[in-house]
Amino acid sequence: MEKDFETLIAGFIETKIGISDHFLSERLATHLKENLLSLHHQKLLVSAGTGNGEKLNFNAHVRSDVIYWLDRKHNNSFENEFFDLVEDFIRYLNKSCFAGITGYEFHYSLYEAGSFYSRHRDQFKNHKGRKYSMISYLNSDWQQEHGGELLISQALGDQRIAPTQGKTVFFKSNELIHEVLPTSQVRLSLTGWLKGN
């Protein structure tokens, strides 16, 4: 896995956006996808909001995905395998880059056809704990005409990233403005943040 860790870190250092096409194995991505779809079938996903605490807002004109927070207490073997992978990456990142990451949080995201998430940064105005954003995709056979790209804006130009299965994207939470473009297909991901003091 160190090769994939280095790929994320090297891309981040070079362009502020780390991308690994195979951070998740095909096996793990498939099982996580099956679990997410099962949770959705059980109607356990909830509408996603923006902000936090008392400033949490729900506005489908800004964000229209549904989410489910992951937790080791759920005792799902595949979610815990994903957490093991994230923890290995955090240890590698802290050792090689002195990143000071002390925790993390992740949720499943499901975008129905027509859903999107408008331009935003990932760090709350009233809490600076989120240091890095990580998004892992669970979409097999994704085609360009399906839309749903992650669009990241930078001074040198916008970058569109297709949400293909196994791919993980890594960037600084407080720096890059990004959005999820409207999708014409159900779009699945694991979205989360590496946190520090």
PDB file of C-alpha atoms in Angstrom, residues 27-161:
ATOM      1  CA  ARG A  27     -12.699  -6.504  -3.650  1.00  0.00           C
ATOM      2  CA  LEU A  28     -12.991  -3.929  -0.866  1.00  0.00           C
ATOM      3  CA  ALA A  29     -14.660  -1.340  -3.108  1.00  0.00           C
ATOM      4  CA  THR A  30     -17.235  -3.902  -4.252  1.00  0.00           C
ATOM      5  CA  HIS A  31     -18.106  -4.942  -0.694  1.00  0.00           C
ATOM      6  CA  LEU A  32     -18.372  -1.327   0.479  1.00  0.00           C
ATOM      7  CA  LYS A  33     -20.626  -0.564  -2.483  1.00  0.00           C
ATOM      8  CA  GLU A  34     -22.864  -3.530  -1.636  1.00  0.00           C
ATOM      9  CA  ASN A  35     -23.052  -2.379   1.975  1.00  0.00           C
ATOM     10  CA  LEU A  36     -23.919   1.189   0.996  1.00  0.00           C
ATOM     11  CA  LEU A  37     -26.683   0.036  -1.347  1.00  0.00           C
ATOM     12  CA  SER A  38     -28.052  -2.266   1.372  1.00  0.00           C
ATOM     13  CA  LEU A  39     -28.156   0.622   3.851  1.00  0.00           C
ATOM     14  CA  HIS A  40     -29.930   2.746   1.249  1.00  0.00           C
ATOM     15  CA  HIS A  41     -32.465  -0.030   0.599  1.00  0.00           C
ATOM     16  CA  GLN A  42     -33.133  -0.118   4.353  1.00  0.00           C
ATOM     17  CA  LYS A  43     -33.734   3.670   4.226  1.00  0.00           C
ATOM     18  CA  LEU A  44     -30.931   4.351   6.714  1.00  0.00           C
ATOM     19  CA  LEU A  45     -29.323   7.180   4.746  1.00  0.00           C
ATOM     20  CA  VAL A  46     -30.344  10.740   5.627  1.00  0.00           C
ATOM     21  CA  SER A  47     -30.288  14.050   3.778  1.00  0.00           C
ATOM     22  CA  ALA A  48     -26.918  15.772   3.966  1.00  0.00           C
ATOM     23  CA  GLY A  49     -26.601  19.303   5.278  1.00  0.00           C
ATOM     24  CA  THR A  50     -24.018  22.056   5.307  1.00  0.00           C
ATOM     25  CA  GLY A  51     -22.468  23.624   8.384  1.00  0.00           C
ATOM     26  CA  ASN A  52     -22.381  22.006  11.819  1.00  0.00           C
ATOM     27  CA  GLY A  53     -24.021  22.085  15.216  1.00  0.00           C
ATOM     28  CA  GLU A  54     -26.635  24.805  15.533  1.00  0.00           C
ATOM     29  CA  LYS A  55     -25.573  26.152  12.125  1.00  0.00           C
ATOM     30  CA  LEU A  56     -26.466  22.935  10.281  1.00  0.00           C
ATOM     31  CA  ASN A  57     -28.611  23.766   7.240  1.00  0.00           C
ATOM     32  CA  PHE A  58     -30.478  21.597   4.754  1.00  0.00           C
ATOM     33  CA  ASN A  59     -30.931  23.085   1.291  1.00  0.00           C
ATOM     34  CA  ALA A  60     -31.442  20.809  -1.706  1.00  0.00           C
ATOM     35  CA  HIS A  61     -30.503  23.720  -3.990  1.00  0.00           C
ATOM     36  CA  VAL A  62     -26.979  23.566  -2.503  1.00  0.00           C
ATOM     37  CA  ARG A  63     -26.518  19.873  -1.739  1.00  0.00           C
ATOM     38  CA  SER A  64     -28.795  16.959  -2.602  1.00  0.00           C
ATOM     39  CA  ASP A  65     -26.968  13.777  -1.580  1.00  0.00           C
ATOM     40  CA  VAL A  66     -27.869  11.413   1.264  1.00  0.00           C
ATOM     41  CA  ILE A  67     -25.316  10.102   3.765  1.00  0.00           C
ATOM     42  CA  TYR A  68     -24.614   7.508   6.452  1.00  0.00           C
ATOM     43  CA  TRP A  69     -21.829   8.018   9.011  1.00  0.00           C
ATOM     44  CA  LEU A  70     -19.365   5.151   9.453  1.00  0.00           C
ATOM     45  CA  ASP A  71     -18.378   3.950  12.912  1.00  0.00           C
ATOM     46  CA  ARG A  72     -16.275   1.021  14.118  1.00  0.00           C
ATOM     47  CA  LYS A  73     -19.062   0.302  16.604  1.00  0.00           C
ATOM     48  CA  HIS A  74     -21.202  -0.866  13.684  1.00  0.00           C
ATOM     49  CA  ASN A  75     -18.889  -3.914  13.528  1.00  0.00           C
ATOM     50  CA  ASN A  76     -19.050  -4.082   9.749  1.00  0.00           C
ATOM     51  CA  SER A  77     -15.956  -5.994   8.655  1.00  0.00           C
ATOM     52  CA  PHE A  78     -15.538  -4.104   5.368  1.00  0.00           C
ATOM     53  CA  GLU A  79     -15.995  -0.668   6.913  1.00  0.00           C
ATOM     54  CA  ASN A  80     -13.441  -1.639   9.567  1.00  0.00           C
ATOM     55  CA  GLU A  81     -11.069  -2.835   6.846  1.00  0.00           C
ATOM     56  CA  PHE A  82     -11.449   0.586   5.254  1.00  0.00           C
ATOM     57  CA  PHE A  83     -10.697   2.228   8.620  1.00  0.00           C
ATOM     58  CA  ASP A  84      -7.564   0.053   8.937  1.00  0.00           C
ATOM     59  CA  LEU A  85      -6.420   1.327   5.544  1.00  0.00           C
ATOM     60  CA  VAL A  86      -7.084   4.948   6.511  1.00  0.00           C
ATOM     61  CA  GLU A  87      -5.193   4.501   9.780  1.00  0.00           C
ATOM     62  CA  ASP A  88      -2.225   2.997   7.918  1.00  0.00           C
ATOM     63  CA  PHE A  89      -2.232   6.028   5.609  1.00  0.00           C
ATOM     64  CA  ILE A  90      -2.411   8.422   8.574  1.00  0.00           C
ATOM     65  CA  ARG A  91       0.568   6.740  10.225  1.00  0.00           C
ATOM     66  CA  TYR A  92       2.518   6.970   6.955  1.00  0.00           C
ATOM     67  CA  LEU A  93       1.484  10.599   6.422  1.00  0.00           C
ATOM     68  CA  ASN A  94       2.415  11.614   9.972  1.00  0.00           C
ATOM     69  CA  LYS A  95       5.757   9.816   9.782  1.00  0.00           C
ATOM     70  CA  SER A  96       6.787  11.077   6.344  1.00  0.00           C
ATOM     71  CA  CYS A  97       5.219  14.568   6.376  1.00  0.00           C
ATOM     72  CA  PHE A  98       4.780  15.396  10.091  1.00  0.00           C
ATOM     73  CA  ALA A  99       1.107  16.087   9.337  1.00  0.00           C
ATOM     74  CA  GLY A 100      -0.091  15.889  12.933  1.00  0.00           C
ATOM     75  CA  ILE A 101      -3.282  13.985  12.125  1.00  0.00           C
ATOM     76  CA  THR A 102      -4.972  12.708  15.291  1.00  0.00           C
ATOM     77  CA  GLY A 103      -8.341  11.455  14.063  1.00  0.00           C
ATOM     78  CA  TYR A 104     -10.750  11.056  11.174  1.00  0.00           C
ATOM     79  CA  GLU A 105     -14.418  10.823  10.218  1.00  0.00           C
ATOM     80  CA  PHE A 106     -16.086   9.304   7.159  1.00  0.00           C
ATOM     81  CA  HIS A 107     -19.558   8.824   5.754  1.00  0.00           C
ATOM     82  CA  TYR A 108     -21.084   7.123   2.758  1.00  0.00           C
ATOM     83  CA  SER A 109     -22.535   9.506   0.164  1.00  0.00           C
ATOM     84  CA  LEU A 110     -25.161   8.562  -2.384  1.00  0.00           C
ATOM     85  CA  TYR A 111     -26.213  10.932  -5.156  1.00  0.00           C
ATOM     86  CA  GLU A 112     -29.386   9.995  -7.020  1.00  0.00           C
ATOM     87  CA  ALA A 113     -29.652  10.946 -10.695  1.00  0.00           C
ATOM     88  CA  GLY A 114     -29.912  14.742 -10.901  1.00  0.00           C
ATOM     89  CA  SER A 115     -28.135  15.318  -7.583  1.00  0.00           C
ATOM     90  CA  PHE A 116     -25.148  17.627  -7.046  1.00  0.00           C
ATOM     91  CA  TYR A 117     -23.200  19.606  -4.429  1.00  0.00           C
ATOM     92  CA  SER A 118     -22.487  23.285  -5.127  1.00  0.00           C
ATOM     93  CA  ARG A 119     -19.098  24.999  -4.771  1.00  0.00           C
ATOM     94  CA  HIS A 120     -17.719  24.894  -1.238  1.00  0.00           C
ATOM     95  CA  ARG A 121     -14.716  24.344   1.027  1.00  0.00           C
ATOM     96  CA  ASP A 122     -14.697  21.457   3.488  1.00  0.00           C
ATOM     97  CA  GLN A 123     -13.671  23.300   6.633  1.00  0.00           C
ATOM     98  CA  PHE A 124     -16.258  24.820   8.968  1.00  0.00           C
ATOM     99  CA  LYS A 125     -16.004  28.536   9.703  1.00  0.00           C
ATOM    100  CA  ASN A 126     -16.385  27.919  13.436  1.00  0.00           C
ATOM    101  CA  HIS A 127     -14.172  24.825  13.732  1.00  0.00           C
ATOM    102  CA  LYS A 128     -10.784  24.231  12.112  1.00  0.00           C
ATOM    103  CA  GLY A 129     -10.351  20.529  12.935  1.00  0.00           C
ATOM    104  CA  ARG A 130     -10.614  19.207   9.384  1.00  0.00           C
ATOM    105  CA  LYS A 131      -7.130  19.254   7.850  1.00  0.00           C
ATOM    106  CA  TYR A 132      -7.369  17.026   4.779  1.00  0.00           C
ATOM    107  CA  SER A 133     -10.309  15.798   2.709  1.00  0.00           C
ATOM    108  CA  MET A 134     -10.375  12.235   1.342  1.00  0.00           C
ATOM    109  CA  ILE A 135     -12.945  10.862  -1.080  1.00  0.00           C
ATOM    110  CA  SER A 136     -12.986   7.232  -2.262  1.00  0.00           C
ATOM    111  CA  TYR A 137     -15.300   6.217  -5.091  1.00  0.00           C
ATOM    112  CA  LEU A 138     -17.446   3.085  -5.492  1.00  0.00           C
ATOM    113  CA  ASN A 139     -18.720   3.402  -9.082  1.00  0.00           C
ATOM    114  CA  SER A 140     -17.889   0.584 -11.459  1.00  0.00           C
ATOM    115  CA  ASP A 141     -18.259   1.115 -15.222  1.00  0.00           C
ATOM    116  CA  TRP A 142     -18.582   4.882 -14.817  1.00  0.00           C
ATOM    117  CA  GLN A 143     -18.770   6.689 -18.164  1.00  0.00           C
ATOM    118  CA  GLN A 144     -17.994  10.309 -19.014  1.00  0.00           C
ATOM    119  CA  GLU A 145     -21.594  10.939 -20.067  1.00  0.00           C
ATOM    120  CA  HIS A 146     -22.759  10.025 -16.547  1.00  0.00           C
ATOM    121  CA  GLY A 147     -21.406  13.348 -15.248  1.00  0.00           C
ATOM    122  CA  GLY A 148     -20.922  13.516 -11.482  1.00  0.00           C
ATOM    123  CA  GLU A 149     -17.299  14.618 -11.671  1.00  0.00           C
ATOM    124  CA  LEU A 150     -15.556  16.252  -8.743  1.00  0.00           C
ATOM    125  CA  LEU A 151     -14.668  19.718 -10.045  1.00  0.00           C
ATOM    126  CA  ILE A 152     -11.795  21.369  -8.154  1.00  0.00           C
ATOM    127  CA  SER A 153     -11.001  25.022  -8.829  1.00  0.00           C
ATOM    128  CA  GLN A 154      -7.446  26.351  -8.741  1.00  0.00           C
ATOM    129  CA  ALA A 155      -5.674  29.424 -10.061  1.00  0.00           C
ATOM    130  CA  LEU A 156      -4.064  27.383 -12.854  1.00  0.00           C
ATOM    131  CA  GLY A 157      -7.440  26.038 -13.977  1.00  0.00           C
ATOM    132  CA  ASP A 158     -10.219  23.683 -13.014  1.00  0.00           C
ATOM    133  CA  GLN A 159      -9.663  19.947 -12.703  1.00  0.00           C
ATOM    134  CA  ARG A 160     -12.441  17.407 -13.295  1.00  0.00           C
ATOM    135  CA  ILE A 161     -12.055  14.033 -11.589  1.00  0.00           C
TER     136      ILE A 161
END
